[in-house]
């Protein structure tokens, strides 16, 4: 961890010249946002030549945001948490509070971050949003890891209200004299989304170094902070690149509204231009029967990623995101000389909480 950043110190060398272009302004703004420095950045951008050949479509690349802190402690939430937890430390918090489903990657990253920062961690675990698909769901995968990282778990029924139970838990802790910092559902807020804009800047730098300009950045979207950050970042540093979110929540209208709101808030945090509404694209139709329920297209995406690229995708997020990308490629959305970046947002542990899609002998 970078000690200067851990203390939330601003880098005062980064004064922005008035005539700076949007990309320079973004770079300077991101450099000035206080960050804890938990994420190991930049994450690699790697070609996927065998998947490209298999699909006979555009050149495909993968941005390895599953590797922000090793596959079991990292993922896309860590860029957001780096910014949010700098605020928690400034406020003198002694406890992190958040919530999510039993197999939440976000909670796992919050619990891991709390362990690294020496903070307590209390999590509201929503039961009932996803029917347990198999015996490992309640105890394996992310559920095992949050316990390994020492979080205290509070079971609450899923009511559809993502935020209420988290706020209630924070209130209860405050009554007991704790100083809780609330990490919002999915670590998605304006500052969290601003933290994710760094991924767009890395893709801009890495693709330029590799000699291409992406036609699109494709990723799965849920609590919307990832897409909001990518959209704000790309608008500044890759203005011709389309950011395409694949809805995995089976709530595309809610997701699109949240992306819009969080993108505006993130642009304000960073002091960069707002994203025009037409630049926000949430693709429906790839969430299968519902959130957290894998279907045949998810399993096919997981299979080809594994067999052709040695990549591990999970059945809840990245598998569905790649299923959406494969479907767009097959529908002819891009030319063969286009370059398309898939963001691997992490989520590997959930793979081990779901029944295997690979039947013995299959
Ligand atoms: C949370 C998550 C997403 C979605 O990111 P949001 O910012 O919530 O939209 C995608 N992939 C994985 C693995 C996640 O854990």
mmCIF file of C-alpha atoms and ligand atoms in Angstrom:
data_model
loop_
_atom_site.group_PDB
_atom_site.id
_atom_site.type_symbol
_atom_site.label_atom_id
_atom_site.label_comp_id
_atom_site.label_asym_id
_atom_site.label_seq_id
_atom_site.Cartn_x
_atom_site.Cartn_y
_atom_site.Cartn_z
ATOM 1 C CA UNK A 1 0.000 0.000 0.000
ATOM 2 C CA UNK A 2 1.138 3.525 -0.805
ATOM 3 C CA UNK A 3 1.509 5.225 2.578
ATOM 4 C CA UNK A 4 0.944 8.758 1.301
ATOM 5 C CA UNK A 5 -2.298 7.737 -0.325
ATOM 6 C CA UNK A 6 -3.298 5.635 2.653
ATOM 7 C CA UNK A 7 -3.336 8.814 4.688
ATOM 8 C CA UNK A 8 -5.623 10.350 2.090
ATOM 9 C CA UNK A 9 -3.064 12.986 1.113
ATOM 10 C CA UNK A 10 -3.695 14.868 -2.080
ATOM 11 C CA UNK A 11 -0.976 14.973 -4.694
ATOM 12 C CA UNK A 12 -0.528 18.702 -5.065
ATOM 13 C CA UNK A 13 1.806 18.419 -8.080
ATOM 14 C CA UNK A 14 -1.289 17.728 -10.132
ATOM 15 C CA UNK A 15 -2.546 21.185 -10.922
ATOM 16 C CA UNK A 16 -4.571 21.161 -14.115
ATOM 17 C CA UNK A 17 -3.625 23.658 -16.798
ATOM 18 C CA UNK A 18 -6.649 25.659 -17.937
ATOM 19 C CA UNK A 19 -6.152 24.620 -21.554
ATOM 20 C CA UNK A 20 -5.820 20.898 -20.758
ATOM 21 C CA UNK A 21 -7.819 18.473 -22.887
ATOM 22 C CA UNK A 22 -10.483 16.211 -21.389
ATOM 23 C CA UNK A 23 -8.105 13.235 -21.065
ATOM 24 C CA UNK A 24 -5.490 15.309 -19.231
ATOM 25 C CA UNK A 25 -8.151 16.725 -16.965
ATOM 26 C CA UNK A 26 -9.379 13.230 -16.155
ATOM 27 C CA UNK A 27 -5.845 12.036 -15.438
ATOM 28 C CA UNK A 28 -5.178 14.966 -13.143
ATOM 29 C CA UNK A 29 -8.536 14.625 -11.400
ATOM 30 C CA UNK A 30 -8.006 10.907 -10.771
ATOM 31 C CA UNK A 31 -4.509 11.606 -9.484
ATOM 32 C CA UNK A 32 -5.936 14.089 -6.992
ATOM 33 C CA UNK A 33 -8.694 11.841 -5.586
ATOM 34 C CA UNK A 34 -7.568 10.462 -2.207
ATOM 35 C CA UNK A 35 -7.316 6.685 -2.378
ATOM 36 C CA UNK A 36 -6.368 3.943 0.069
ATOM 37 C CA UNK A 37 -4.285 2.091 -2.519
ATOM 38 C CA UNK A 38 -5.617 -1.432 -1.909
ATOM 39 C CA UNK A 39 -5.994 -2.232 -5.616
ATOM 40 C CA UNK A 40 -2.887 -3.357 -7.509
ATOM 41 C CA UNK A 41 -3.070 -1.144 -10.597
ATOM 42 C CA UNK A 42 -2.893 -1.066 -13.529
ATOM 43 C CA UNK A 43 -4.487 -4.434 -14.198
ATOM 44 C CA UNK A 44 -3.336 -6.187 -17.390
ATOM 45 C CA UNK A 45 -5.040 -5.793 -20.774
ATOM 46 C CA UNK A 46 -4.595 -9.075 -22.630
ATOM 47 C CA UNK A 47 -5.504 -10.263 -26.142
ATOM 48 C CA UNK A 48 -7.898 -13.205 -26.540
ATOM 49 C CA UNK A 49 -6.722 -14.595 -29.897
ATOM 50 C CA UNK A 50 -8.318 -18.017 -29.605
ATOM 51 C CA UNK A 51 -11.732 -16.692 -28.600
ATOM 52 C CA UNK A 52 -11.436 -14.147 -31.436
ATOM 53 C CA UNK A 53 -10.760 -16.940 -33.961
ATOM 54 C CA UNK A 54 -13.572 -19.075 -32.539
ATOM 55 C CA UNK A 55 -16.143 -16.299 -32.975
ATOM 56 C CA UNK A 56 -14.693 -15.024 -36.283
ATOM 57 C CA UNK A 57 -15.564 -11.499 -35.161
ATOM 58 C CA UNK A 58 -13.711 -8.402 -33.928
ATOM 59 C CA UNK A 59 -10.367 -8.697 -32.122
ATOM 60 C CA UNK A 60 -11.232 -9.386 -28.487
ATOM 61 C CA UNK A 61 -9.247 -8.246 -25.463
ATOM 62 C CA UNK A 62 -9.774 -8.769 -21.762
ATOM 63 C CA UNK A 63 -9.127 -6.164 -19.064
ATOM 64 C CA UNK A 64 -8.193 -8.203 -16.000
ATOM 65 C CA UNK A 65 -10.010 -6.353 -13.248
ATOM 66 C CA UNK A 66 -10.462 -9.723 -11.574
ATOM 67 C CA UNK A 67 -6.802 -9.272 -10.580
ATOM 68 C CA UNK A 68 -7.050 -6.052 -8.559
ATOM 69 C CA UNK A 69 -5.994 -7.971 -5.423
ATOM 70 C CA UNK A 70 -5.554 -11.568 -6.463
ATOM 71 C CA UNK A 71 -8.590 -13.533 -7.609
ATOM 72 C CA UNK A 72 -9.968 -14.261 -4.133
ATOM 73 C CA UNK A 73 -9.755 -10.799 -2.550
ATOM 74 C CA UNK A 74 -10.141 -8.619 -5.634
ATOM 75 C CA UNK A 75 -12.496 -7.724 -8.449
ATOM 76 C CA UNK A 76 -14.147 -4.598 -9.758
ATOM 77 C CA UNK A 77 -15.328 -3.296 -6.364
ATOM 78 C CA UNK A 78 -11.803 -2.542 -5.199
ATOM 79 C CA UNK A 79 -11.314 0.518 -7.441
ATOM 80 C CA UNK A 80 -14.477 1.967 -5.881
ATOM 81 C CA UNK A 81 -13.485 0.930 -2.359
ATOM 82 C CA UNK A 82 -10.082 2.577 -2.737
ATOM 83 C CA UNK A 83 -11.868 5.933 -2.885
ATOM 84 C CA UNK A 84 -14.685 5.181 -0.424
ATOM 85 C CA UNK A 85 -12.414 3.766 2.253
ATOM 86 C CA UNK A 86 -10.105 6.787 2.103
ATOM 87 C CA UNK A 87 -13.193 8.685 3.231
ATOM 88 C CA UNK A 88 -13.859 6.074 5.948
ATOM 89 C CA UNK A 89 -10.334 6.541 7.328
ATOM 90 C CA UNK A 90 -10.622 10.333 7.207
ATOM 91 C CA UNK A 91 -13.854 10.092 9.201
ATOM 92 C CA UNK A 92 -12.163 7.912 11.807
ATOM 93 C CA UNK A 93 -14.453 4.932 11.225
ATOM 94 C CA UNK A 94 -13.748 1.784 13.239
ATOM 95 C CA UNK A 95 -16.217 -0.479 11.420
ATOM 96 C CA UNK A 96 -17.261 -1.055 7.809
ATOM 97 C CA UNK A 97 -20.922 -1.869 7.205
ATOM 98 C CA UNK A 98 -22.343 -3.154 3.954
ATOM 99 C CA UNK A 99 -24.743 -5.731 2.594
ATOM 100 C CA UNK A 100 -25.566 -8.001 -0.293
ATOM 101 C CA UNK A 101 -26.667 -11.477 -1.265
ATOM 102 C CA UNK A 102 -25.109 -14.602 0.238
ATOM 103 C CA UNK A 103 -22.655 -14.927 -2.672
ATOM 104 C CA UNK A 104 -21.858 -11.205 -2.926
ATOM 105 C CA UNK A 105 -18.450 -10.383 -4.380
ATOM 106 C CA UNK A 106 -18.856 -6.838 -3.129
ATOM 107 C CA UNK A 107 -19.197 -7.975 0.493
ATOM 108 C CA UNK A 108 -16.186 -10.233 0.073
ATOM 109 C CA UNK A 109 -14.083 -7.294 -1.139
ATOM 110 C CA UNK A 110 -15.360 -5.090 1.700
ATOM 111 C CA UNK A 111 -14.505 -7.820 4.237
ATOM 112 C CA UNK A 112 -11.049 -8.307 2.738
ATOM 113 C CA UNK A 113 -10.403 -4.545 2.724
ATOM 114 C CA UNK A 114 -11.572 -4.256 6.345
ATOM 115 C CA UNK A 115 -9.119 -6.994 7.328
ATOM 116 C CA UNK A 116 -6.266 -5.225 5.558
ATOM 117 C CA UNK A 117 -7.115 -1.871 7.164
ATOM 118 C CA UNK A 118 -7.678 -3.294 10.644
ATOM 119 C CA UNK A 119 -11.367 -2.326 10.752
ATOM 120 C CA UNK A 120 -14.282 -4.432 11.957
ATOM 121 C CA UNK A 121 -16.759 -5.494 9.308
ATOM 122 C CA UNK A 122 -20.504 -6.094 9.715
ATOM 123 C CA UNK A 123 -22.518 -7.323 6.737
ATOM 124 C CA UNK A 124 -26.276 -7.554 6.168
ATOM 125 C CA UNK A 125 -26.659 -10.791 4.226
ATOM 126 C CA UNK A 126 -29.836 -10.887 2.135
ATOM 127 C CA UNK A 127 -31.480 -14.268 2.110
ATOM 128 C CA UNK A 128 -34.203 -15.083 -0.383
ATOM 129 C CA UNK A 129 -33.191 -13.029 -3.431
ATOM 130 C CA UNK A 130 -31.543 -16.080 -4.965
ATOM 131 C CA UNK A 131 -32.891 -19.553 -4.185
ATOM 132 C CA UNK A 132 -29.881 -21.695 -3.204
ATOM 133 C CA UNK A 133 -28.959 -23.490 -6.434
ATOM 134 C CA UNK A 134 -27.004 -26.176 -4.589
ATOM 135 C CA UNK A 135 -25.577 -27.246 -1.231
ATOM 136 C CA UNK A 136 -22.451 -25.028 -1.420
ATOM 137 C CA UNK A 137 -24.409 -21.796 -1.883
ATOM 138 C CA UNK A 138 -24.810 -20.852 1.798
ATOM 139 C CA UNK A 139 -21.357 -21.859 3.052
ATOM 140 C CA UNK A 140 -18.933 -22.055 0.096
ATOM 141 C CA UNK A 141 -17.377 -19.534 -2.300
ATOM 142 C CA UNK A 142 -17.809 -15.927 -1.151
ATOM 143 C CA UNK A 143 -19.749 -17.024 1.971
ATOM 144 C CA UNK A 144 -16.669 -18.938 3.097
ATOM 145 C CA UNK A 145 -14.328 -16.060 2.263
ATOM 146 C CA UNK A 146 -16.233 -13.339 4.183
ATOM 147 C CA UNK A 147 -15.975 -15.561 7.268
ATOM 148 C CA UNK A 148 -12.294 -16.192 6.540
ATOM 149 C CA UNK A 149 -11.749 -12.408 6.446
ATOM 150 C CA UNK A 150 -13.414 -12.137 9.860
ATOM 151 C CA UNK A 151 -16.657 -10.321 9.007
ATOM 152 C CA UNK A 152 -19.672 -10.520 11.326
ATOM 153 C CA UNK A 153 -22.723 -11.617 9.320
ATOM 154 C CA UNK A 154 -26.320 -10.545 10.012
ATOM 155 C CA UNK A 155 -28.994 -12.506 8.155
ATOM 156 C CA UNK A 156 -31.836 -10.334 6.815
ATOM 157 C CA UNK A 157 -34.715 -11.239 4.504
ATOM 158 C CA UNK A 158 -34.528 -9.799 0.952
ATOM 159 C CA UNK A 159 -37.313 -7.266 0.521
ATOM 160 C CA UNK A 160 -36.112 -5.635 -2.701
ATOM 161 C CA UNK A 161 -34.876 -2.622 -0.687
ATOM 162 C CA UNK A 162 -31.112 -2.773 -1.222
ATOM 163 C CA UNK A 163 -30.227 0.049 1.112
ATOM 164 C CA UNK A 164 -32.632 -0.133 4.086
ATOM 165 C CA UNK A 165 -31.106 -3.122 5.871
ATOM 166 C CA UNK A 166 -27.576 -1.709 5.510
ATOM 167 C CA UNK A 167 -28.648 1.629 7.010
ATOM 168 C CA UNK A 168 -30.491 -0.188 9.816
ATOM 169 C CA UNK A 169 -27.400 -2.212 10.685
ATOM 170 C CA UNK A 170 -25.280 0.966 10.801
ATOM 171 C CA UNK A 171 -27.823 2.610 13.127
ATOM 172 C CA UNK A 172 -27.745 -0.389 15.471
ATOM 173 C CA UNK A 173 -23.927 -0.288 15.579
ATOM 174 C CA UNK A 174 -23.937 3.465 16.253
ATOM 175 C CA UNK A 175 -26.274 2.863 19.213
ATOM 176 C CA UNK A 176 -23.641 0.481 20.562
ATOM 177 C CA UNK A 177 -21.006 3.205 20.388
ATOM 178 C CA UNK A 178 -19.303 2.123 17.174
ATOM 179 C CA UNK A 179 -18.192 4.479 14.401
ATOM 180 C CA UNK A 180 -19.509 2.706 11.331
ATOM 181 C CA UNK A 181 -18.793 3.715 7.726
ATOM 182 C CA UNK A 182 -21.492 2.552 5.327
ATOM 183 C CA UNK A 183 -20.309 1.100 2.035
ATOM 184 C CA UNK A 184 -23.364 1.352 -0.218
ATOM 185 C CA UNK A 185 -24.748 -1.705 -2.001
ATOM 186 C CA UNK A 186 -22.190 -2.722 -4.633
ATOM 187 C CA UNK A 187 -19.892 0.093 -3.417
ATOM 188 C CA UNK A 188 -21.768 2.191 -5.964
ATOM 189 C CA UNK A 189 -22.003 5.916 -5.227
ATOM 190 C CA UNK A 190 -20.690 9.018 -6.971
ATOM 191 C CA UNK A 191 -17.216 8.778 -5.400
ATOM 192 C CA UNK A 192 -17.152 4.993 -5.901
ATOM 193 C CA UNK A 193 -18.002 5.366 -9.585
ATOM 194 C CA UNK A 194 -15.376 8.114 -9.874
ATOM 195 C CA UNK A 195 -12.843 5.580 -8.608
ATOM 196 C CA UNK A 196 -13.814 3.197 -11.390
ATOM 197 C CA UNK A 197 -13.082 5.811 -14.094
ATOM 198 C CA UNK A 198 -9.422 4.856 -13.613
ATOM 199 C CA UNK A 199 -10.155 1.641 -15.526
ATOM 200 C CA UNK A 200 -11.094 3.649 -18.626
ATOM 201 C CA UNK A 201 -7.884 5.658 -18.385
ATOM 202 C CA UNK A 202 -5.827 2.469 -18.083
ATOM 203 C CA UNK A 203 -7.594 0.991 -21.119
ATOM 204 C CA UNK A 204 -6.872 4.203 -23.059
ATOM 205 C CA UNK A 205 -3.166 4.034 -22.178
ATOM 206 C CA UNK A 206 -2.836 0.279 -22.717
ATOM 207 C CA UNK A 207 -4.738 0.186 -26.008
ATOM 208 C CA UNK A 208 -2.720 3.136 -27.336
ATOM 209 C CA UNK A 209 0.491 1.307 -26.395
ATOM 210 C CA UNK A 210 -0.801 -1.806 -28.195
ATOM 211 C CA UNK A 211 -1.691 0.290 -31.249
ATOM 212 C CA UNK A 212 -5.477 0.294 -31.257
ATOM 213 C CA UNK A 213 -8.505 2.321 -30.225
ATOM 214 C CA UNK A 214 -11.311 0.142 -28.827
ATOM 215 C CA UNK A 215 -14.619 0.243 -30.677
ATOM 216 C CA UNK A 216 -16.285 -0.813 -27.448
ATOM 217 C CA UNK A 217 -15.742 -1.711 -23.818
ATOM 218 C CA UNK A 218 -18.208 -4.427 -22.781
ATOM 219 C CA UNK A 219 -18.865 -5.579 -19.201
ATOM 220 C CA UNK A 220 -21.671 -6.832 -16.993
ATOM 221 C CA UNK A 221 -23.559 -4.218 -14.998
ATOM 222 C CA UNK A 222 -25.602 -4.426 -11.799
ATOM 223 C CA UNK A 223 -25.418 -1.744 -9.132
ATOM 224 C CA UNK A 224 -24.195 0.474 -11.988
ATOM 225 C CA UNK A 225 -21.105 2.128 -10.485
ATOM 226 C CA UNK A 226 -18.748 0.250 -12.786
ATOM 227 C CA UNK A 227 -20.565 1.353 -15.912
ATOM 228 C CA UNK A 228 -20.950 4.909 -14.618
ATOM 229 C CA UNK A 229 -17.196 5.125 -13.989
ATOM 230 C CA UNK A 230 -16.309 3.605 -17.354
ATOM 231 C CA UNK A 231 -18.738 5.943 -19.136
ATOM 232 C CA UNK A 232 -17.381 9.079 -17.461
ATOM 233 C CA UNK A 233 -13.801 7.948 -18.018
ATOM 234 C CA UNK A 234 -14.279 6.919 -21.639
ATOM 235 C CA UNK A 235 -16.156 10.134 -22.438
ATOM 236 C CA UNK A 236 -13.001 12.022 -21.441
ATOM 237 C CA UNK A 237 -10.221 9.791 -22.756
ATOM 238 C CA UNK A 238 -11.799 7.452 -25.360
ATOM 239 C CA UNK A 239 -14.633 9.568 -26.769
ATOM 240 C CA UNK A 240 -15.198 7.304 -29.796
ATOM 241 C CA UNK A 241 -15.358 4.114 -27.723
ATOM 242 C CA UNK A 242 -18.810 2.804 -26.847
ATOM 243 C CA UNK A 243 -19.333 1.546 -23.284
ATOM 244 C CA UNK A 244 -21.814 -1.346 -23.342
ATOM 245 C CA UNK A 245 -23.240 -2.715 -20.095
ATOM 246 C CA UNK A 246 -24.793 -6.175 -20.104
ATOM 247 C CA UNK A 247 -27.619 -6.239 -17.528
ATOM 248 C CA UNK A 248 -27.268 -9.242 -15.226
ATOM 249 C CA UNK A 249 -29.776 -8.019 -12.636
ATOM 250 C CA UNK A 250 -32.823 -8.568 -14.900
ATOM 251 C CA UNK A 251 -33.669 -4.916 -14.182
ATOM 252 C CA UNK A 252 -32.348 -3.028 -17.248
ATOM 253 C CA UNK A 253 -34.444 0.107 -16.739
ATOM 254 C CA UNK A 254 -33.405 0.427 -13.069
ATOM 255 C CA UNK A 255 -29.767 -0.200 -14.037
ATOM 256 C CA UNK A 256 -29.812 2.432 -16.810
ATOM 257 C CA UNK A 257 -31.353 5.018 -14.464
ATOM 258 C CA UNK A 258 -28.713 4.242 -11.838
ATOM 259 C CA UNK A 259 -25.882 4.513 -14.392
ATOM 260 C CA UNK A 260 -27.186 7.927 -15.441
ATOM 261 C CA UNK A 261 -27.443 9.175 -11.836
ATOM 262 C CA UNK A 262 -24.061 7.786 -10.766
ATOM 263 C CA UNK A 263 -22.323 9.013 -13.930
ATOM 264 C CA UNK A 264 -23.516 12.555 -13.229
ATOM 265 C CA UNK A 265 -22.376 12.294 -9.614
ATOM 266 C CA UNK A 266 -18.978 10.864 -10.639
ATOM 267 C CA UNK A 267 -18.457 13.628 -13.223
ATOM 268 C CA UNK A 268 -19.126 16.161 -10.469
ATOM 269 C CA UNK A 269 -16.654 14.470 -8.099
ATOM 270 C CA UNK A 270 -13.961 14.520 -10.803
ATOM 271 C CA UNK A 271 -14.841 17.904 -12.278
ATOM 272 C CA UNK A 272 -15.058 16.459 -15.801
ATOM 273 C CA UNK A 273 -17.771 16.652 -18.454
ATOM 274 C CA UNK A 274 -21.061 14.864 -17.930
ATOM 275 C CA UNK A 275 -21.876 11.902 -20.131
ATOM 276 C CA UNK A 276 -24.654 12.542 -22.665
ATOM 277 C CA UNK A 277 -27.689 10.232 -22.208
ATOM 278 C CA UNK A 278 -27.170 8.555 -25.594
ATOM 279 C CA UNK A 279 -23.741 7.317 -24.437
ATOM 280 C CA UNK A 280 -25.345 5.115 -21.777
ATOM 281 C CA UNK A 281 -26.247 1.712 -23.164
ATOM 282 C CA UNK A 282 -27.586 -1.128 -21.028
ATOM 283 C CA UNK A 283 -28.278 -4.295 -23.011
ATOM 284 C CA UNK A 284 -31.160 -6.453 -21.740
ATOM 285 C CA UNK A 285 -31.837 -10.098 -22.454
ATOM 286 C CA UNK A 286 -28.744 -11.819 -21.060
ATOM 287 C CA UNK A 287 -29.665 -12.216 -17.411
ATOM 288 C CA UNK A 288 -31.276 -15.583 -18.021
ATOM 289 C CA UNK A 289 -34.166 -16.543 -15.758
ATOM 290 C CA UNK A 290 -33.116 -13.964 -13.139
ATOM 291 C CA UNK A 291 -30.302 -12.527 -11.045
ATOM 292 C CA UNK A 292 -27.945 -15.237 -9.844
ATOM 293 C CA UNK A 293 -29.480 -17.966 -12.003
ATOM 294 C CA UNK A 294 -27.189 -19.304 -14.727
ATOM 295 C CA UNK A 295 -28.567 -20.507 -18.060
ATOM 296 C CA UNK A 296 -27.235 -22.272 -21.154
ATOM 297 C CA UNK A 297 -25.667 -19.149 -22.714
ATOM 298 C CA UNK A 298 -23.840 -18.378 -19.440
ATOM 299 C CA UNK A 299 -22.466 -21.890 -19.317
ATOM 300 C CA UNK A 300 -21.369 -21.720 -22.953
ATOM 301 C CA UNK A 301 -19.515 -18.441 -22.282
ATOM 302 C CA UNK A 302 -17.820 -19.939 -19.210
ATOM 303 C CA UNK A 303 -16.851 -22.999 -21.239
ATOM 304 C CA UNK A 304 -15.296 -21.116 -24.184
ATOM 305 C CA UNK A 305 -13.473 -18.657 -21.897
ATOM 306 C CA UNK A 306 -12.003 -21.580 -19.985
ATOM 307 C CA UNK A 307 -11.174 -23.845 -22.907
ATOM 308 C CA UNK A 308 -9.876 -21.214 -25.322
ATOM 309 C CA UNK A 309 -8.288 -18.634 -23.024
ATOM 310 C CA UNK A 310 -7.765 -20.347 -19.658
ATOM 311 C CA UNK A 311 -10.001 -17.713 -18.063
ATOM 312 C CA UNK A 312 -12.246 -18.401 -15.079
ATOM 313 C CA UNK A 313 -15.682 -16.760 -15.330
ATOM 314 C CA UNK A 314 -18.454 -17.078 -12.754
ATOM 315 C CA UNK A 315 -22.111 -17.943 -13.449
ATOM 316 C CA UNK A 316 -23.599 -14.754 -11.882
ATOM 317 C CA UNK A 317 -21.623 -11.900 -13.447
ATOM 318 C CA UNK A 318 -18.715 -12.337 -15.831
ATOM 319 C CA UNK A 319 -20.183 -15.467 -17.460
ATOM 320 C CA UNK A 320 -23.355 -13.581 -18.305
ATOM 321 C CA UNK A 321 -21.366 -10.541 -19.415
ATOM 322 C CA UNK A 322 -19.372 -12.616 -21.879
ATOM 323 C CA UNK A 323 -22.570 -14.373 -22.995
ATOM 324 C CA UNK A 324 -23.932 -10.932 -23.865
ATOM 325 C CA UNK A 325 -20.751 -9.986 -25.728
ATOM 326 C CA UNK A 326 -20.777 -13.260 -27.699
ATOM 327 C CA UNK A 327 -24.378 -12.649 -28.674
ATOM 328 C CA UNK A 328 -23.584 -9.094 -29.881
ATOM 329 C CA UNK A 329 -20.604 -10.418 -31.902
ATOM 330 C CA UNK A 330 -22.806 -13.075 -33.516
ATOM 331 C CA UNK A 331 -25.410 -10.434 -34.340
ATOM 332 C CA UNK A 332 -22.711 -8.628 -36.361
ATOM 333 C CA UNK A 333 -22.400 -5.549 -34.215
ATOM 334 C CA UNK A 334 -18.660 -5.063 -34.972
ATOM 335 C CA UNK A 335 -16.360 -5.489 -37.969
ATOM 336 C CA UNK A 336 -13.489 -7.943 -37.955
ATOM 337 C CA UNK A 337 -10.948 -5.142 -37.843
ATOM 338 C CA UNK A 338 -12.577 -3.608 -34.758
ATOM 339 C CA UNK A 339 -11.102 -4.121 -31.298
ATOM 340 C CA UNK A 340 -13.445 -4.840 -28.407
ATOM 341 C CA UNK A 341 -12.403 -4.932 -24.745
ATOM 342 C CA UNK A 342 -14.246 -7.219 -22.322
ATOM 343 C CA UNK A 343 -13.809 -6.205 -18.685
ATOM 344 C CA UNK A 344 -13.359 -9.246 -16.461
ATOM 345 C CA UNK A 345 -14.939 -7.845 -13.307
ATOM 346 C CA UNK A 346 -14.000 -10.798 -11.078
ATOM 347 C CA UNK A 347 -16.403 -13.040 -9.185
ATOM 348 C CA UNK A 348 -14.473 -16.300 -9.468
ATOM 349 C CA UNK A 349 -15.308 -17.536 -5.935
ATOM 350 C CA UNK A 350 -19.021 -17.863 -6.780
ATOM 351 C CA UNK A 351 -18.062 -20.554 -9.278
ATOM 352 C CA UNK A 352 -17.470 -22.856 -6.332
ATOM 353 C CA UNK A 353 -20.805 -22.046 -4.704
ATOM 354 C CA UNK A 354 -22.851 -23.175 -7.702
ATOM 355 C CA UNK A 355 -23.392 -26.696 -8.981
ATOM 356 C CA UNK A 356 -20.899 -27.575 -11.707
ATOM 357 C CA UNK A 357 -22.195 -27.006 -15.234
ATOM 358 C CA UNK A 358 -19.901 -29.803 -16.328
ATOM 359 C CA UNK A 359 -21.574 -33.150 -15.846
ATOM 360 C CA UNK A 360 -19.157 -36.008 -15.117
ATOM 361 C CA UNK A 361 -17.941 -37.145 -18.525
ATOM 362 C CA UNK A 362 -19.470 -34.023 -20.145
HETATM 363 C C1 LIG B 1 -20.581 -6.235 -8.627
HETATM 364 C C2 LIG B 1 -20.091 -6.964 -9.815
HETATM 365 C C3 LIG B 1 -20.376 -6.516 -11.120
HETATM 366 C C4 LIG B 1 -21.253 -5.355 -11.405
HETATM 367 O O1 LIG B 1 -20.665 -4.134 -11.080
HETATM 368 P P1 LIG B 1 -21.600 -2.930 -10.629
HETATM 369 O O2 LIG B 1 -20.704 -1.811 -10.389
HETATM 370 O O3 LIG B 1 -22.348 -3.421 -9.413
HETATM 371 O O4 LIG B 1 -22.560 -2.679 -11.745
HETATM 372 C C5 LIG B 1 -19.830 -7.211 -12.177
HETATM 373 N N1 LIG B 1 -19.070 -8.305 -11.981
HETATM 374 C C6 LIG B 1 -18.799 -8.769 -10.754
HETATM 375 C C7 LIG B 1 -17.976 -9.999 -10.634
HETATM 376 C C8 LIG B 1 -19.291 -8.123 -9.632
HETATM 377 O O5 LIG B 1 -19.009 -8.598 -8.411
#
